[in-house]
JSON list of C-alpha atoms in Angstrom, two decimals:
[
{"chain": "H", "resi": 270, "resn": "MET", "atom": "CA", "xyz": [84.21, -139.76, 66.94]},
{"chain": "H", "resi": 271, "resn": "ILE", "atom": "CA", "xyz": [87.79, -138.78, 67.94]},
{"chain": "H", "resi": 272, "resn": "PHE", "atom": "CA", "xyz": [87.44, -135.85, 70.47]},
{"chain": "H", "resi": 273, "resn": "ILE", "atom": "CA", "xyz": [89.97, -132.07, 71.28]},
{"chain": "H", "resi": 274, "resn": "GLU", "atom": "CA", "xyz": [89.83, -131.25, 74.38]},
{"chain": "H", "resi": 275, "resn": "THR", "atom": "CA", "xyz": [90.81, -126.75, 73.43]},
{"chain": "H", "resi": 276, "resn": "GLU", "atom": "CA", "xyz": [92.72, -125.15, 75.75]},
{"chain": "H", "resi": 277, "resn": "LEU", "atom": "CA", "xyz": [89.61, -124.43, 77.42]},
{"chain": "H", "resi": 278, "resn": "LYS", "atom": "CA", "xyz": [88.29, -126.50, 79.49]},
{"chain": "H", "resi": 279, "resn": "GLY", "atom": "CA", "xyz": [85.67, -129.30, 79.27]},
{"chain": "H", "resi": 280, "resn": "ALA", "atom": "CA", "xyz": [85.70, -127.07, 75.32]},
{"chain": "H", "resi": 281, "resn": "TYR", "atom": "CA", "xyz": [86.37, -130.34, 72.61]},
{"chain": "H", "resi": 282, "resn": "ILE", "atom": "CA", "xyz": [86.88, -129.84, 68.97]},
{"chain": "H", "resi": 283, "resn": "ILE", "atom": "CA", "xyz": [84.85, -133.43, 68.07]},
{"chain": "H", "resi": 284, "resn": "GLU", "atom": "CA", "xyz": [86.49, -134.93, 63.97]},
{"chain": "H", "resi": 285, "resn": "LEU", "atom": "CA", "xyz": [84.35, -138.05, 63.18]},
{"chain": "H", "resi": 286, "resn": "GLU", "atom": "CA", "xyz": [85.78, -141.23, 62.27]},
{"chain": "H", "resi": 287, "resn": "GLN", "atom": "CA", "xyz": [85.21, -142.30, 59.34]},
{"chain": "H", "resi": 288, "resn": "LYS", "atom": "CA", "xyz": [84.74, -145.53, 57.55]},
{"chain": "H", "resi": 289, "resn": "HIS", "atom": "CA", "xyz": [85.62, -145.07, 54.06]},
{"chain": "H", "resi": 290, "resn": "ASP", "atom": "CA", "xyz": [84.78, -147.59, 51.49]},
{"chain": "H", "resi": 291, "resn": "HIS", "atom": "CA", "xyz": [82.86, -147.39, 47.56]},
{"chain": "H", "resi": 292, "resn": "ARG", "atom": "CA", "xyz": [80.23, -145.33, 48.04]},
{"chain": "H", "resi": 293, "resn": "GLY", "atom": "CA", "xyz": [82.19, -142.67, 50.46]},
{"chain": "H", "resi": 294, "resn": "PHE", "atom": "CA", "xyz": [81.81, -142.95, 54.35]},
{"chain": "H", "resi": 295, "resn": "PHE", "atom": "CA", "xyz": [79.85, -143.14, 57.28]},
{"chain": "H", "resi": 296, "resn": "ALA", "atom": "CA", "xyz": [80.73, -141.68, 60.24]},
{"chain": "H", "resi": 297, "resn": "ARG", "atom": "CA", "xyz": [78.70, -140.95, 64.20]},
{"chain": "H", "resi": 298, "resn": "THR", "atom": "CA", "xyz": [77.98, -137.70, 64.51]},
{"chain": "H", "resi": 299, "resn": "PHE", "atom": "CA", "xyz": [76.77, -137.91, 68.01]},
{"chain": "H", "resi": 300, "resn": "CYS", "atom": "CA", "xyz": [76.72, -140.59, 71.11]},
{"chain": "H", "resi": 301, "resn": "ALA", "atom": "CA", "xyz": [75.26, -140.60, 74.10]},
{"chain": "H", "resi": 302, "resn": "LYS", "atom": "CA", "xyz": [78.48, -143.02, 75.70]},
{"chain": "H", "resi": 303, "resn": "GLU", "atom": "CA", "xyz": [81.12, -141.01, 74.11]},
{"chain": "H", "resi": 304, "resn": "PHE", "atom": "CA", "xyz": [80.04, -138.01, 75.74]},
{"chain": "H", "resi": 305, "resn": "GLU", "atom": "CA", "xyz": [79.25, -139.32, 79.18]},
{"chain": "H", "resi": 306, "resn": "ALA", "atom": "CA", "xyz": [83.37, -141.23, 78.54]},
{"chain": "H", "resi": 307, "resn": "HIS", "atom": "CA", "xyz": [84.42, -137.67, 78.26]},
{"chain": "H", "resi": 308, "resn": "GLY", "atom": "CA", "xyz": [83.01, -135.72, 80.36]},
{"chain": "H", "resi": 309, "resn": "LEU", "atom": "CA", "xyz": [80.27, -134.30, 78.28]},
{"chain": "H", "resi": 310, "resn": "LYS", "atom": "CA", "xyz": [76.13, -133.78, 78.51]},
{"chain": "H", "resi": 311, "resn": "PRO", "atom": "CA", "xyz": [74.96, -135.53, 76.00]},
{"chain": "H", "resi": 312, "resn": "ALA", "atom": "CA", "xyz": [71.71, -134.59, 76.61]},
{"chain": "H", "resi": 313, "resn": "VAL", "atom": "CA", "xyz": [69.17, -133.07, 74.13]},
{"chain": "H", "resi": 314, "resn": "ALA", "atom": "CA", "xyz": [66.63, -130.57, 74.37]},
{"chain": "H", "resi": 315, "resn": "GLN", "atom": "CA", "xyz": [66.60, -128.09, 70.55]},
{"chain": "H", "resi": 316, "resn": "CYS", "atom": "CA", "xyz": [68.54, -129.14, 67.68]},
{"chain": "H", "resi": 317, "resn": "ASN", "atom": "CA", "xyz": [68.24, -125.55, 65.29]},
{"chain": "H", "resi": 318, "resn": "LEU", "atom": "CA", "xyz": [69.79, -125.24, 62.15]},
{"chain": "H", "resi": 319, "resn": "SER", "atom": "CA", "xyz": [70.82, -121.51, 60.80]},
{"chain": "H", "resi": 320, "resn": "PHE", "atom": "CA", "xyz": [70.85, -120.66, 57.10]},
{"chain": "H", "resi": 321, "resn": "ASN", "atom": "CA", "xyz": [72.86, -117.29, 56.32]},
{"chain": "H", "resi": 322, "resn": "TYR", "atom": "CA", "xyz": [73.28, -115.58, 53.30]},
{"chain": "H", "resi": 323, "resn": "LYS", "atom": "CA", "xyz": [75.75, -113.66, 53.35]},
{"chain": "H", "resi": 324, "resn": "LYS", "atom": "CA", "xyz": [79.94, -114.65, 54.43]},
{"chain": "H", "resi": 325, "resn": "GLY", "atom": "CA", "xyz": [80.74, -111.27, 57.24]},
{"chain": "H", "resi": 326, "resn": "THR", "atom": "CA", "xyz": [77.44, -112.05, 58.58]},
{"chain": "H", "resi": 327, "resn": "LEU", "atom": "CA", "xyz": [78.07, -112.90, 62.99]},
{"chain": "H", "resi": 328, "resn": "ARG", "atom": "CA", "xyz": [75.11, -114.11, 64.76]},
{"chain": "H", "resi": 329, "resn": "GLY", "atom": "CA", "xyz": [76.54, -113.88, 68.80]},
{"chain": "H", "resi": 330, "resn": "MET", "atom": "CA", "xyz": [77.64, -113.78, 71.60]},
{"chain": "H", "resi": 331, "resn": "HIS", "atom": "CA", "xyz": [74.95, -115.88, 72.89]},
{"chain": "H", "resi": 332, "resn": "TYR", "atom": "CA", "xyz": [74.54, -117.79, 76.68]},
{"chain": "H", "resi": 333, "resn": "GLN", "atom": "CA", "xyz": [72.40, -118.98, 79.57]},
{"chain": "H", "resi": 334, "resn": "ILE", "atom": "CA", "xyz": [72.68, -118.85, 82.89]},
{"chain": "H", "resi": 335, "resn": "SER", "atom": "CA", "xyz": [71.90, -120.48, 85.76]},
{"chain": "H", "resi": 336, "resn": "PRO", "atom": "CA", "xyz": [69.31, -122.91, 85.95]},
{"chain": "H", "resi": 337, "resn": "ALA", "atom": "CA", "xyz": [68.99, -122.55, 82.34]},
{"chain": "H", "resi": 338, "resn": "ALA", "atom": "CA", "xyz": [72.38, -122.62, 81.55]},
{"chain": "H", "resi": 339, "resn": "GLU", "atom": "CA", "xyz": [72.28, -124.37, 77.89]},
{"chain": "H", "resi": 340, "resn": "THR", "atom": "CA", "xyz": [76.15, -126.85, 75.93]},
{"chain": "H", "resi": 341, "resn": "LYS", "atom": "CA", "xyz": [75.59, -127.11, 72.66]},
{"chain": "H", "resi": 342, "resn": "LEU", "atom": "CA", "xyz": [77.09, -129.53, 70.05]},
{"chain": "H", "resi": 343, "resn": "VAL", "atom": "CA", "xyz": [77.91, -127.23, 66.80]},
{"chain": "H", "resi": 344, "resn": "ARG", "atom": "CA", "xyz": [78.59, -128.55, 63.16]},
{"chain": "H", "resi": 345, "resn": "CYS", "atom": "CA", "xyz": [78.61, -126.74, 59.74]},
{"chain": "H", "resi": 346, "resn": "THR", "atom": "CA", "xyz": [76.59, -128.22, 57.29]},
{"chain": "H", "resi": 347, "resn": "GLN", "atom": "CA", "xyz": [76.92, -126.24, 54.18]},
{"chain": "H", "resi": 348, "resn": "GLY", "atom": "CA", "xyz": [80.38, -123.34, 53.47]},
{"chain": "H", "resi": 349, "resn": "ALA", "atom": "CA", "xyz": [82.00, -122.41, 55.92]},
{"chain": "H", "resi": 350, "resn": "ILE", "atom": "CA", "xyz": [82.26, -119.91, 59.51]},
{"chain": "H", "resi": 351, "resn": "TYR", "atom": "CA", "xyz": [85.00, -119.20, 62.36]},
{"chain": "H", "resi": 352, "resn": "ASP", "atom": "CA", "xyz": [83.54, -119.75, 65.82]},
{"chain": "H", "resi": 353, "resn": "VAL", "atom": "CA", "xyz": [83.99, -118.84, 68.98]},
{"chain": "H", "resi": 354, "resn": "ILE", "atom": "CA", "xyz": [84.20, -119.96, 72.37]},
{"chain": "H", "resi": 355, "resn": "ILE", "atom": "CA", "xyz": [84.52, -117.47, 76.16]},
{"chain": "H", "resi": 356, "resn": "ASP", "atom": "CA", "xyz": [84.68, -119.23, 78.12]},
{"chain": "H", "resi": 357, "resn": "MET", "atom": "CA", "xyz": [82.38, -117.57, 81.27]},
{"chain": "H", "resi": 358, "resn": "ARG", "atom": "CA", "xyz": [83.03, -119.17, 84.06]},
{"chain": "H", "resi": 359, "resn": "PRO", "atom": "CA", "xyz": [83.89, -117.07, 86.94]},
{"chain": "H", "resi": 360, "resn": "GLU", "atom": "CA", "xyz": [85.33, -120.51, 89.30]},
{"chain": "H", "resi": 361, "resn": "SER", "atom": "CA", "xyz": [87.52, -121.70, 85.61]},
{"chain": "H", "resi": 362, "resn": "PRO", "atom": "CA", "xyz": [90.90, -121.25, 84.93]},
{"chain": "H", "resi": 363, "resn": "THR", "atom": "CA", "xyz": [90.07, -119.67, 81.96]},
{"chain": "H", "resi": 364, "resn": "PHE", "atom": "CA", "xyz": [87.92, -117.73, 82.65]},
{"chain": "H", "resi": 365, "resn": "LEU", "atom": "CA", "xyz": [87.48, -114.80, 80.12]},
{"chain": "H", "resi": 366, "resn": "GLN", "atom": "CA", "xyz": [89.46, -116.47, 77.67]},
{"chain": "H", "resi": 367, "resn": "HIS", "atom": "CA", "xyz": [88.29, -117.64, 74.37]},
{"chain": "H", "resi": 368, "resn": "ILE", "atom": "CA", "xyz": [88.62, -119.59, 71.56]},
{"chain": "H", "resi": 369, "resn": "GLY", "atom": "CA", "xyz": [87.95, -118.95, 67.93]},
{"chain": "H", "resi": 370, "resn": "VAL", "atom": "CA", "xyz": [87.55, -122.57, 65.72]},
{"chain": "H", "resi": 371, "resn": "GLU", "atom": "CA", "xyz": [87.25, -123.24, 62.44]},
{"chain": "H", "resi": 372, "resn": "LEU", "atom": "CA", "xyz": [83.68, -125.74, 61.52]},
{"chain": "H", "resi": 373, "resn": "THR", "atom": "CA", "xyz": [83.20, -125.77, 57.78]},
{"chain": "H", "resi": 374, "resn": "ALA", "atom": "CA", "xyz": [80.95, -129.20, 55.63]},
{"chain": "H", "resi": 375, "resn": "GLU", "atom": "CA", "xyz": [84.60, -130.16, 54.19]},
{"chain": "H", "resi": 376, "resn": "ASN", "atom": "CA", "xyz": [86.10, -130.61, 57.12]},
{"chain": "H", "resi": 377, "resn": "HIS", "atom": "CA", "xyz": [82.64, -131.80, 59.05]},
{"chain": "H", "resi": 378, "resn": "ARG", "atom": "CA", "xyz": [83.70, -131.06, 62.31]},
{"chain": "H", "resi": 379, "resn": "ALA", "atom": "CA", "xyz": [82.07, -130.03, 65.73]},
{"chain": "H", "resi": 380, "resn": "LEU", "atom": "CA", "xyz": [82.63, -128.10, 68.54]},
{"chain": "H", "resi": 381, "resn": "TYR", "atom": "CA", "xyz": [80.69, -128.69, 72.39]},
{"chain": "H", "resi": 382, "resn": "VAL", "atom": "CA", "xyz": [80.42, -125.90, 73.82]},
{"chain": "H", "resi": 383, "resn": "PRO", "atom": "CA", "xyz": [79.74, -126.60, 77.98]},
{"chain": "H", "resi": 384, "resn": "GLU", "atom": "CA", "xyz": [77.37, -124.38, 79.92]},
{"chain": "H", "resi": 385, "resn": "MET", "atom": "CA", "xyz": [78.21, -120.69, 81.08]},
{"chain": "H", "resi": 386, "resn": "PHE", "atom": "CA", "xyz": [81.07, -120.65, 77.78]},
{"chain": "H", "resi": 387, "resn": "ALA", "atom": "CA", "xyz": [79.44, -117.74, 75.29]},
{"chain": "H", "resi": 388, "resn": "HIS", "atom": "CA", "xyz": [78.82, -118.62, 71.30]},
{"chain": "H", "resi": 389, "resn": "GLY", "atom": "CA", "xyz": [78.34, -116.87, 68.04]},
{"chain": "H", "resi": 390, "resn": "TYR", "atom": "CA", "xyz": [80.51, -117.57, 64.91]},
{"chain": "H", "resi": 391, "resn": "GLN", "atom": "CA", "xyz": [81.03, -115.23, 62.02]},
{"chain": "H", "resi": 392, "resn": "ALA", "atom": "CA", "xyz": [79.84, -117.63, 58.07]},
{"chain": "H", "resi": 393, "resn": "LEU", "atom": "CA", "xyz": [82.88, -117.60, 56.08]},
{"chain": "H", "resi": 394, "resn": "THR", "atom": "CA", "xyz": [80.66, -118.07, 53.29]},
{"chain": "H", "resi": 395, "resn": "ASP", "atom": "CA", "xyz": [77.27, -117.16, 51.23]},
{"chain": "H", "resi": 396, "resn": "GLY", "atom": "CA", "xyz": [74.60, -120.02, 51.75]},
{"chain": "H", "resi": 397, "resn": "ALA", "atom": "CA", "xyz": [76.65, -121.08, 55.41]},
{"chain": "H", "resi": 398, "resn": "GLU", "atom": "CA", "xyz": [74.57, -123.77, 56.80]},
{"chain": "H", "resi": 399, "resn": "VAL", "atom": "CA", "xyz": [74.86, -124.90, 61.18]},
{"chain": "H", "resi": 400, "resn": "VAL", "atom": "CA", "xyz": [72.82, -126.41, 62.77]},
{"chain": "H", "resi": 401, "resn": "TYR", "atom": "CA", "xyz": [73.08, -126.41, 66.52]},
{"chain": "H", "resi": 402, "resn": "GLN", "atom": "CA", "xyz": [72.57, -129.38, 69.37]},
{"chain": "H", "resi": 403, "resn": "VAL", "atom": "CA", "xyz": [70.90, -127.67, 72.35]},
{"chain": "H", "resi": 404, "resn": "GLY", "atom": "CA", "xyz": [70.64, -129.18, 76.28]},
{"chain": "H", "resi": 405, "resn": "GLU", "atom": "CA", "xyz": [68.03, -127.13, 77.41]},
{"chain": "H", "resi": 406, "resn": "PHE", "atom": "CA", "xyz": [65.14, -125.60, 75.92]},
{"chain": "H", "resi": 407, "resn": "TYR", "atom": "CA", "xyz": [65.69, -122.10, 74.87]},
{"chain": "H", "resi": 408, "resn": "THR", "atom": "CA", "xyz": [64.39, -119.53, 77.65]},
{"chain": "H", "resi": 409, "resn": "PRO", "atom": "CA", "xyz": [64.96, -116.36, 77.15]},
{"chain": "H", "resi": 410, "resn": "GLY", "atom": "CA", "xyz": [64.85, -114.64, 80.81]},
{"chain": "H", "resi": 411, "resn": "TYR", "atom": "CA", "xyz": [67.82, -116.41, 81.67]},
{"chain": "H", "resi": 412, "resn": "GLU", "atom": "CA", "xyz": [69.49, -115.21, 78.07]},
{"chain": "H", "resi": 413, "resn": "ARG", "atom": "CA", "xyz": [72.39, -113.50, 78.24]},
{"chain": "H", "resi": 414, "resn": "GLY", "atom": "CA", "xyz": [74.88, -112.49, 75.93]},
{"chain": "H", "resi": 415, "resn": "LEU", "atom": "CA", "xyz": [78.27, -110.47, 75.44]},
{"chain": "H", "resi": 416, "resn": "ARG", "atom": "CA", "xyz": [79.18, -107.64, 72.15]},
{"chain": "H", "resi": 417, "resn": "TYR", "atom": "CA", "xyz": [81.19, -108.79, 69.17]},
{"chain": "H", "resi": 418, "resn": "ASP", "atom": "CA", "xyz": [83.98, -106.42, 68.60]},
{"chain": "H", "resi": 419, "resn": "ASP", "atom": "CA", "xyz": [83.59, -105.77, 72.93]},
{"chain": "H", "resi": 420, "resn": "PRO", "atom": "CA", "xyz": [87.97, -104.63, 72.85]},
{"chain": "H", "resi": 421, "resn": "PHE", "atom": "CA", "xyz": [88.03, -106.54, 76.30]},
{"chain": "H", "resi": 422, "resn": "PHE", "atom": "CA", "xyz": [88.61, -110.33, 74.68]},
{"chain": "H", "resi": 423, "resn": "ASN", "atom": "CA", "xyz": [89.85, -108.66, 71.56]},
{"chain": "H", "resi": 424, "resn": "ILE", "atom": "CA", "xyz": [87.96, -110.79, 68.95]},
{"chain": "H", "resi": 425, "resn": "GLN", "atom": "CA", "xyz": [89.54, -111.61, 65.31]},
{"chain": "H", "resi": 426, "resn": "TRP", "atom": "CA", "xyz": [86.74, -112.28, 63.07]},
{"chain": "H", "resi": 427, "resn": "PRO", "atom": "CA", "xyz": [88.29, -113.21, 59.52]},
{"chain": "H", "resi": 428, "resn": "LEU", "atom": "CA", "xyz": [85.97, -111.02, 57.56]},
{"chain": "H", "resi": 429, "resn": "GLU", "atom": "CA", "xyz": [84.01, -107.36, 57.78]},
{"chain": "H", "resi": 430, "resn": "VAL", "atom": "CA", "xyz": [80.71, -107.84, 59.14]},
{"chain": "H", "resi": 431, "resn": "THR", "atom": "CA", "xyz": [78.39, -107.51, 56.56]},
{"chain": "H", "resi": 432, "resn": "GLU", "atom": "CA", "xyz": [75.24, -108.16, 58.05]},
{"chain": "H", "resi": 433, "resn": "ILE", "atom": "CA", "xyz": [74.39, -108.50, 62.20]},
{"chain": "H", "resi": 434, "resn": "SER", "atom": "CA", "xyz": [71.00, -108.40, 64.63]},
{"chain": "H", "resi": 435, "resn": "GLU", "atom": "CA", "xyz": [70.21, -104.88, 66.08]},
{"chain": "H", "resi": 436, "resn": "LYS", "atom": "CA", "xyz": [70.17, -107.21, 68.90]},
{"chain": "H", "resi": 437, "resn": "ASP", "atom": "CA", "xyz": [73.97, -108.49, 69.38]},
{"chain": "H", "resi": 438, "resn": "ALA", "atom": "CA", "xyz": [74.79, -105.82, 68.01]},
{"chain": "H", "resi": 439, "resn": "ASN", "atom": "CA", "xyz": [74.92, -104.34, 72.11]},
{"chain": "H", "resi": 440, "resn": "TRP", "atom": "CA", "xyz": [74.63, -106.34, 74.49]},
{"chain": "H", "resi": 441, "resn": "PRO", "atom": "CA", "xyz": [76.08, -104.88, 77.04]},
{"chain": "H", "resi": 442, "resn": "LEU", "atom": "CA", "xyz": [80.62, -104.57, 76.97]},
{"chain": "H", "resi": 443, "resn": "MET", "atom": "CA", "xyz": [81.67, -106.32, 79.70]},
{"chain": "H", "resi": 444, "resn": "ARG", "atom": "CA", "xyz": [83.28, -104.03, 82.24]},
{"chain": "H", "resi": 445, "resn": "MET", "atom": "CA", "xyz": [79.02, -103.00, 82.18]},
{"chain": "H", "resi": 446, "resn": "MET", "atom": "CA", "xyz": [78.43, -106.69, 84.08]},
{"chain": "H", "resi": 447, "resn": "SER", "atom": "CA", "xyz": [79.51, -107.65, 86.99]},
{"chain": "H", "resi": 448, "resn": "VAL", "atom": "CA", "xyz": [81.51, -110.77, 87.64]},
{"chain": "H", "resi": 449, "resn": "GLY", "atom": "CA", "xyz": [80.87, -114.24, 85.61]},
{"chain": "H", "resi": 450, "resn": "GLY", "atom": "CA", "xyz": [78.34, -111.90, 82.83]},
{"chain": "H", "resi": 451, "resn": "THR", "atom": "CA", "xyz": [75.75, -113.08, 83.92]},
{"chain": "H", "resi": 452, "resn": "GLN", "atom": "CA", "xyz": [73.43, -109.62, 84.49]},
{"chain": "H", "resi": 453, "resn": "PRO", "atom": "CA", "xyz": [74.24, -105.61, 84.59]},
{"chain": "H", "resi": 454, "resn": "ARG", "atom": "CA", "xyz": [75.25, -103.72, 86.89]}
]
């Protein structure tokens, strides 16, 4: 695996180190030892799959707070997505900054999302399928979220939002939250 640190400290794009032969290629997609060597948490508590019928579908922006803060390793296995993360760590030099990365079935990239990063994505194709390895169990009482269209972040989604859950459309705006986005004011 090839680990490329993003401008948000602790967040990595992970590219495959492909071994090609006449059959195609082979590549490791996860190795606890390699993750630890880069200072990443290799724990996997759950694996999730989401399938999106229509391009423009948006899921997010989600995260969990301590003691249930979760890491994620996100990979698009069919179609394409635009994946966005926001650093919600108040002590971080990149607090409240975000990046977006295109993950596709063709580029085979994954995005490692550290604890206390809000995460969401938009399907760029019909039939986009996304696999997540998650480092903590889903714990509803510790779940938080941010509005995908919050003017504070001004995220430039590539497409018009065609589908979104009621819950995701109604997360609070950043100005309504306490420092670190841990709870509504």
